[in-house]
Amino acid sequence: MKLSNRINQILGGDTGGGSDGWEVFYRARQMVKDGVDVTELTIGEHDIRTAAPILQHMHAQALGGHTGYAMVPGIAALRDTIAARVQARTGVPTTAANVVVTPGGQAALFAAHTAVCDPGDVALYLDPFYATYPGTIRAASAVPRVIQTRAEDAFQPRATDIAAHADGATSLLINSPNNPTGTVYSRETLEGIAQLCRDKDLWLISDEVYDTQVWEGAHISPRALDQMAERTLVVGSMSKSHAMTGSRCGWVVGPEAAIDAIINLATHTTYGVPGFIQDAAVFAMAQGTAFEDEIAAPFRRRRALAKEVLANQDSVGLIPAQGAMYLMLDVRATGLSGEAFANALLDAHHIAVMPGESFGTAAAGHIRVAMTIEDTRFEAALRTLCTFARGLENTT
Ligand code: PMP
């Protein structure tokens, strides 16, 4: 039987390089299966698990009976908590009516695009991009249109580059702090984007799932900029801020009418998020910013370590790494593509990193390093990586 074109076309050829850039990742996984001791710096997942008190609360709430259907928009306590958090962080008046809880940020990205794009509408996104972006846009029946950012700008998008491709578009998806580049968008960048959205009448979908992981500068939510609250949908999540990736708890914050529409979508798709998970999210957020800082601390530490290791050498360049749990490293001095470098590093030293080409074409000649292993091993892996790059440079 034939499957729909809609579902068959979710995966497109969006990435650069000879393969789709994920070959090295699957090779590394296979090596692990075969018993090889691989240092995996690939996936954006904490090396700690969800904190025991959060799980104990989840367990108690489930045993206490919160296992039936939960309110589809999210339980009142969680919507209130998210609204208060967003208002405190951005200054934008926000109530529960501006919040819908979703099964993770990923479902929020899909819901946001579905809410604003009709089938065939053009949805803009920026390269390099988080792997699911173009497929999510297609899953929502919109048409992805990619816009390059530039390594020489440390991947801060230029509003003029976006404007050059924005005609006829409906939405623009941005992500700061950024996966995969570690870039935190400056106020100037965001003001430019906001102006463009107002001029071109675009919806802005702002993926802020890394908003607690900022090492330099400050996280600014574009929803707080002039006249942007009415055209911005913010995607948030417990995954990165509270090390709750497996709990699948995220949200969309936006104008009431859009939130009502997404609640309607949720009624007909996910039917909400389990109540005991939402209880655990309320509990986790009640631990306050000190807890969020604790979750972010290992990445902050490793980023400082990386700066030390990468200083005083020029075989590997560090994109400033202002936020999120990744480093984007420029390996163009070796003469290799990111993909060739990643494959060679895996073969020679059993260190697995993601080629920049797996995130589009703008980060070709780069690699992404996830700072998700224990400090000593992380530092040793970076030192090996630098020595390896220097060796390649001398032979090419
Ligand atoms: N956006 C970005 C940029 C991400 O890196 C991720 C997860 N890696 C997500 C959204 C989705 O996260 P989740 O669904 O776990 O909330």
Coordinates of C-alpha atoms and ligand atoms in Angstrom, one line a residue, residues 43-45 102-109 129-133 173-180 207-210 235-240 244-251 324-326 368, ligand 1:
I43 CA 24.9 13.8 20.8
G44 CA 23.5 16.6 22.9
E45 CA 22.6 14.7 26.0
T102 CA 3.9 19.8 24.7
P103 CA 5.8 16.4 24.7
G104 CA 9.2 18.1 24.5
G105 CA 10.5 21.0 22.5
Q106 CA 10.4 18.8 19.3
A107 CA 6.6 18.6 19.5
A108 CA 6.5 22.3 20.2
L109 CA 8.5 23.0 17.0
F129 CA 20.7 24.0 11.9
Y130 CA 19.5 21.5 14.4
A131 CA 19.1 18.2 12.6
T132 CA 15.3 18.0 12.8
Y133 CA 14.4 21.5 11.6
L173 CA 12.8 29.8 12.9
I174 CA 15.8 30.9 15.0
N175 CA 17.7 29.2 17.8
S176 CA 19.8 31.0 20.4
P177 CA 21.8 29.8 22.2
N178 CA 22.5 27.8 19.1
N179 CA 22.9 24.1 18.4
P180 CA 25.3 23.3 16.7
D207 CA 13.8 27.9 19.9
E208 CA 15.1 28.8 23.3
V209 CA 15.7 25.3 24.7
Y210 CA 19.3 26.2 25.7
V235 CA 9.8 27.0 22.1
G236 CA 11.0 25.8 25.5
S237 CA 11.8 22.6 27.2
M238 CA 12.8 20.9 30.4
S239 CA 15.2 18.7 28.5
K240 CA 18.4 20.8 28.6
M244 CA 15.0 15.8 31.7
T245 CA 15.5 14.8 28.1
G246 CA 13.6 11.5 28.5
S247 CA 10.6 13.1 30.3
R248 CA 9.4 14.7 27.1
C249 CA 8.2 18.0 28.6
G250 CA 8.3 21.2 26.6
W251 CA 6.1 24.1 25.7
A324 CA 24.8 25.6 24.7
M325 CA 26.6 22.3 25.3
Y326 CA 28.6 22.3 22.0
R368 CA 30.8 19.9 16.4
Ligands
PMP1 N1 15.8 22.4 19.7 C1 17.2 22.2 19.7 C2 18.1 23.3 19.2 C3 17.7 21.0 20.3 O1 19.0 20.8 20.3 C4 16.8 20.0 20.7 C5 17.3 18.7 21.3 N2 18.5 18.3 21.0 C6 15.4 20.3 20.7 C7 15.0 21.5 20.2 C8 14.4 19.3 21.1 O2 14.5 19.0 22.5 P1 13.4 18.3 23.3 O3 12.4 17.7 22.3 O4 14.1 17.2 24.0 O5 12.8 19.3 24.2

